[in-house]
């Protein structure tokens, strides 16, 4: 970056066209000798007529105080062709008229004098003397408006470097022009002009090199001075630090600034720990300081992109981890449920089997002599056998349902009749335990269903109602004929289900907390089957339950008319 900056700055400083253009504010380009500037070190003043030419007229004017004769004499002299004589005569004529309070005529004379561009008068270029005289006269007359206009013209002429003026003449004009117009003096330009003039003076006495660049301090301002020999003399370029900072530095790079030989900053520093290149190394007028460049914006964007990508990867990892963890937990829970299921099934088998073994042994041994007892034993036997059979069928059916292999043999049937039959069969099973099952039904409960499957589902619900009834002994079955569906519900007044469990009881192998705690037998597949069956019939199963109050399970099956409109 430092090398590049120095290359650029060197090219700017050495560019021959640098001094050929109008540089803009804060800099001055001048050709020496001549060259238009505010003032000169040794101006070549235009020629003046010898003072002796006017001595006769001045005698009349000053010694004899004969104004009319003096005016005549000056006017005669002013009619000659020699510009220098005319200029000298007009300046003196104006003076005479002013002194004799003939201001109007004096202004006219100044007008004429101002046109004599190449002559000198009173140690000044004639037009400068005329304009200056006009201003002082207008001020004396109190014509403020005219004065401001004339003084503005004076300032404009100074700015253009229209006349070769000494520094002191310029200073006098500039100070008065500022007072008359209220316009600020061009301080920068005055400073730069002074520096250029000094170089010119120095060049006249010493042998300046062909090309040079130097930092010159004027009134405390470090002015950058660049010059080059031309055929006529020199081309000089002088610039304030503000100009250099504005016009040149941006081309050198964003991290570059300049210092003087003492190490003081000339332009705004842009960063710490710079690389420094001294004038001795670079032949530039300043010490060039370069800070470490900030990362390129492209790099910053890439870094941002990378960060975003990392963030995305992070988010995906966390999300992925969460999903995997959840799946694993689910898997673990299922495995545990399956274990519980195996234990539960074994337990389910053991109870009726034990009964079977014990009773059949008793009968075999002929230990039951009483006919009545024997009949009760037989009933028990067949009950346990049926329970075992249902259990095995449940398990087989459940497996078939899970694999989707079960086939439903659907036929139109009346759900009320089916419910009545199932309840009658179930009632016999639970008679001994004192359960009473009420059935409410409607006549038009036409559905299309697999009677065995629907019966099995209802049986499961009844079985649960008994199992989870606690001390209660009433169970209500209701078949309701809705407009579109038939509802078959089983209601008990038992232990109920916790609200947070209600949605989960239809999951396979799921057993309620209360059920397990109370040691109530079960495998966790009963309600899963009910749901399978209800859904296979285009319906659904819902539960309404309150712990300690009871539960109502309702299967909703579409009415027959909904599927096959009655013809
Ligand atoms: P289980 O063999 O455990 O009865 P189910 O699938 O039939 O399996 O029922 C799942 C769970 O739902 C039961 O463990 C029990 O917690 C709860 N449940 C089912 N029916 C009832 C009911 N009528 N009253 C209270 N809880 C019930």
Tab-separated table of N, CA, C and O and ligand atoms in Angstrom, residues 348 460-461 464-469 492 494-497 501 504-507 509-516 520-529 545 550-551 553, ligand 1:
chain	number	residue	atom	x	y	z
A	348	UNK	N	-51.758	-61.953	32.157
A	348	UNK	CA	-53.121	-62.157	31.703
A	348	UNK	C	-53.413	-63.642	31.491
A	348	UNK	O	-54.503	-64.122	31.786
A	460	UNK	N	-64.597	-54.695	24.194
A	460	UNK	CA	-63.417	-54.099	24.808
A	460	UNK	C	-63.794	-52.916	25.686
A	460	UNK	O	-63.270	-52.741	26.785
A	461	UNK	N	-64.701	-52.076	25.152
A	461	UNK	CA	-65.110	-50.901	25.930
A	461	UNK	C	-65.814	-51.330	27.210
A	461	UNK	O	-65.581	-50.767	28.286
A	464	UNK	N	-63.287	-52.701	29.673
A	464	UNK	CA	-62.593	-51.600	30.361
A	464	UNK	C	-63.485	-50.975	31.425
A	464	UNK	O	-63.033	-50.673	32.521
A	465	UNK	N	-64.747	-50.748	31.046
A	465	UNK	CA	-65.673	-50.124	31.990
A	465	UNK	C	-65.734	-50.922	33.282
A	465	UNK	O	-65.716	-50.360	34.381
A	466	UNK	N	-65.768	-52.247	33.147
A	466	UNK	CA	-65.797	-53.101	34.344
A	466	UNK	C	-64.482	-52.993	35.100
A	466	UNK	O	-64.456	-52.795	36.311
A	467	UNK	N	-63.367	-53.102	34.335
A	467	UNK	CA	-62.055	-53.097	34.980
A	467	UNK	C	-61.804	-51.808	35.757
A	467	UNK	O	-61.206	-51.818	36.825
A	468	UNK	N	-62.246	-50.687	35.169
A	468	UNK	CA	-61.912	-49.390	35.786
A	468	UNK	C	-63.099	-48.772	36.519
A	468	UNK	O	-63.168	-47.568	36.702
A	469	UNK	N	-64.056	-49.618	36.925
A	469	UNK	CA	-65.244	-49.103	37.603
A	469	UNK	C	-65.033	-48.834	39.079
A	469	UNK	O	-65.818	-48.118	39.705
A	492	UNK	N	-69.163	-45.404	32.284
A	492	UNK	CA	-69.009	-45.987	33.620
A	492	UNK	C	-68.870	-44.874	34.641
A	492	UNK	O	-68.705	-43.718	34.290
A	494	UNK	N	-66.544	-44.937	37.063
A	494	UNK	CA	-65.346	-45.452	37.724
A	494	UNK	C	-64.280	-44.418	38.017
A	494	UNK	O	-64.575	-43.255	38.303
A	495	UNK	N	-63.017	-44.853	37.858
A	495	UNK	CA	-61.901	-44.040	38.330
A	495	UNK	C	-61.593	-42.858	37.401
A	495	UNK	O	-60.943	-41.910	37.792
A	496	UNK	N	-62.066	-42.927	36.150
A	496	UNK	CA	-61.811	-41.830	35.214
A	496	UNK	C	-60.361	-41.796	34.731
A	496	UNK	O	-59.530	-42.599	35.171
A	497	UNK	N	-60.084	-40.860	33.850
A	497	UNK	CA	-58.735	-40.742	33.247
A	497	UNK	C	-58.244	-39.299	33.408
A	497	UNK	O	-59.016	-38.352	33.185
A	501	UNK	N	-53.787	-37.702	30.040
A	501	UNK	CA	-53.655	-39.069	29.514
A	501	UNK	C	-54.689	-39.380	28.451
A	501	UNK	O	-54.529	-40.326	27.682
A	504	UNK	N	-53.792	-40.107	24.955
A	504	UNK	CA	-52.795	-41.156	24.722
A	504	UNK	C	-53.337	-42.566	24.924
A	504	UNK	O	-52.664	-43.538	24.544
A	505	UNK	N	-54.524	-42.681	25.542
A	505	UNK	CA	-55.009	-44.023	25.884
A	505	UNK	C	-55.279	-44.890	24.653
A	505	UNK	O	-55.322	-46.110	24.757
A	506	UNK	N	-55.415	-44.236	23.452
A	506	UNK	CA	-55.689	-45.027	22.254
A	506	UNK	C	-54.419	-45.535	21.578
A	506	UNK	O	-54.486	-46.241	20.576
A	507	UNK	N	-53.254	-45.149	22.130
A	507	UNK	CA	-51.981	-45.620	21.573
A	507	UNK	C	-51.743	-47.072	21.960
A	507	UNK	O	-52.181	-47.519	23.027
A	509	UNK	N	-50.121	-50.363	23.362
A	509	UNK	CA	-49.383	-50.727	24.594
A	509	UNK	C	-49.487	-49.682	25.697
A	509	UNK	O	-48.838	-49.796	26.713
A	510	UNK	N	-50.271	-48.634	25.437
A	510	UNK	CA	-50.321	-47.600	26.472
A	510	UNK	C	-51.212	-48.039	27.621
A	510	UNK	O	-52.346	-48.448	27.428
A	511	UNK	N	-50.674	-47.914	28.834
A	511	UNK	CA	-51.459	-48.223	30.021
A	511	UNK	C	-51.437	-47.010	30.936
A	511	UNK	O	-50.390	-46.403	31.157
A	512	UNK	N	-52.585	-46.660	31.438
A	512	UNK	CA	-52.686	-45.483	32.284
A	512	UNK	C	-51.939	-45.671	33.597
A	512	UNK	O	-51.776	-46.792	34.089
A	513	UNK	N	-51.513	-44.556	34.139
A	513	UNK	CA	-50.769	-44.571	35.402
A	513	UNK	C	-51.603	-45.149	36.522
A	513	UNK	O	-51.130	-45.969	37.319
A	514	UNK	N	-52.869	-44.720	36.549
A	514	UNK	CA	-53.784	-45.158	37.610
A	514	UNK	C	-53.976	-46.676	37.528
A	514	UNK	O	-53.950	-47.382	38.536
A	515	UNK	N	-54.144	-47.166	36.277
A	515	UNK	CA	-54.376	-48.594	36.048
A	515	UNK	C	-53.205	-49.420	36.566
A	515	UNK	O	-53.389	-50.464	37.202
A	516	UNK	N	-52.003	-48.960	36.272
A	516	UNK	CA	-50.826	-49.712	36.703
A	516	UNK	C	-50.658	-49.672	38.205
A	516	UNK	O	-50.334	-50.682	38.839
A	520	UNK	N	-54.438	-53.142	38.038
A	520	UNK	CA	-55.550	-53.659	37.242
A	520	UNK	C	-54.983	-54.351	35.995
A	520	UNK	O	-54.118	-53.794	35.332
A	521	UNK	N	-55.463	-55.588	35.757
A	521	UNK	CA	-54.911	-56.365	34.661
A	521	UNK	C	-55.159	-55.653	33.333
A	521	UNK	O	-56.118	-54.912	33.182
A	522	UNK	N	-54.271	-55.890	32.343
A	522	UNK	CA	-54.458	-55.246	31.036
A	522	UNK	C	-53.180	-55.325	30.226
A	522	UNK	O	-52.086	-55.497	30.771
A	523	UNK	N	-53.340	-55.192	28.884
A	523	UNK	CA	-52.195	-55.300	27.985
A	523	UNK	C	-51.929	-53.989	27.235
A	523	UNK	O	-50.905	-53.836	26.579
A	524	UNK	N	-52.861	-53.054	27.283
A	524	UNK	CA	-52.654	-51.783	26.591
A	524	UNK	C	-52.951	-51.828	25.119
A	524	UNK	O	-52.561	-50.935	24.377
A	525	UNK	N	-53.672	-52.882	24.671
A	525	UNK	CA	-53.991	-52.916	23.235
A	525	UNK	C	-55.492	-52.766	22.977
A	525	UNK	O	-55.909	-52.562	21.834
A	526	UNK	N	-56.292	-52.802	24.067
A	526	UNK	CA	-57.759	-52.781	23.911
A	526	UNK	C	-58.257	-51.560	23.165
A	526	UNK	O	-58.943	-51.674	22.129
A	527	UNK	N	-57.895	-50.391	23.620
A	527	UNK	CA	-58.402	-49.160	22.995
A	527	UNK	C	-57.763	-48.922	21.623
A	527	UNK	O	-58.407	-48.357	20.732
A	528	UNK	N	-56.495	-49.382	21.476
A	528	UNK	CA	-55.855	-49.252	20.161
A	528	UNK	C	-56.662	-50.020	19.120
A	528	UNK	O	-56.864	-49.562	17.990
A	529	UNK	N	-57.175	-51.187	19.534
A	529	UNK	CA	-58.005	-51.982	18.620
A	529	UNK	C	-59.321	-51.285	18.330
A	529	UNK	O	-59.786	-51.259	17.186
A	545	UNK	N	-63.934	-37.852	29.986
A	545	UNK	CA	-63.682	-38.497	31.272
A	545	UNK	C	-63.288	-37.477	32.318
A	545	UNK	O	-62.701	-36.450	31.994
A	550	UNK	N	-65.899	-40.700	36.272
A	550	UNK	CA	-66.205	-41.744	35.301
A	550	UNK	C	-65.827	-41.365	33.895
A	550	UNK	O	-65.350	-40.266	33.648
A	551	UNK	N	-66.014	-42.316	32.990
A	551	UNK	CA	-65.606	-42.100	31.604
A	551	UNK	C	-66.711	-42.534	30.666
A	551	UNK	O	-67.469	-43.457	30.963
A	553	UNK	N	-66.831	-43.605	26.621
A	553	UNK	CA	-66.173	-43.827	25.342
A	553	UNK	C	-67.253	-43.932	24.291
A	553	UNK	O	-68.228	-44.655	24.469
B	1	LIG	P1	-55.667	-51.858	29.137
B	1	LIG	O1	-55.401	-53.254	28.762
B	1	LIG	O2	-54.640	-51.277	29.984
B	1	LIG	O3	-57.061	-51.672	29.643
B	1	LIG	P2	-56.568	-50.246	26.976
B	1	LIG	O4	-55.981	-49.907	25.665
B	1	LIG	O5	-57.904	-50.863	26.961
B	1	LIG	O6	-55.519	-51.093	27.762
B	1	LIG	O7	-56.688	-48.937	27.795
B	1	LIG	C1	-55.561	-48.106	27.915
B	1	LIG	C2	-55.615	-47.354	29.215
B	1	LIG	O8	-56.736	-46.459	29.207
B	1	LIG	C3	-55.846	-48.162	30.403
B	1	LIG	O9	-54.626	-48.684	30.894
B	1	LIG	C4	-56.494	-47.219	31.379
B	1	LIG	O10	-55.539	-46.463	32.036
B	1	LIG	C5	-57.295	-46.328	30.492
B	1	LIG	N1	-58.712	-46.670	30.413
B	1	LIG	C6	-59.330	-47.353	29.427
B	1	LIG	N2	-60.655	-47.418	29.667
B	1	LIG	C7	-60.875	-46.790	30.836
B	1	LIG	C8	-62.062	-46.536	31.621
B	1	LIG	N3	-63.269	-46.955	31.229
B	1	LIG	N4	-61.913	-45.850	32.761
B	1	LIG	C9	-60.697	-45.409	33.148
B	1	LIG	N5	-59.555	-45.634	32.459
B	1	LIG	C10	-59.655	-46.321	31.318
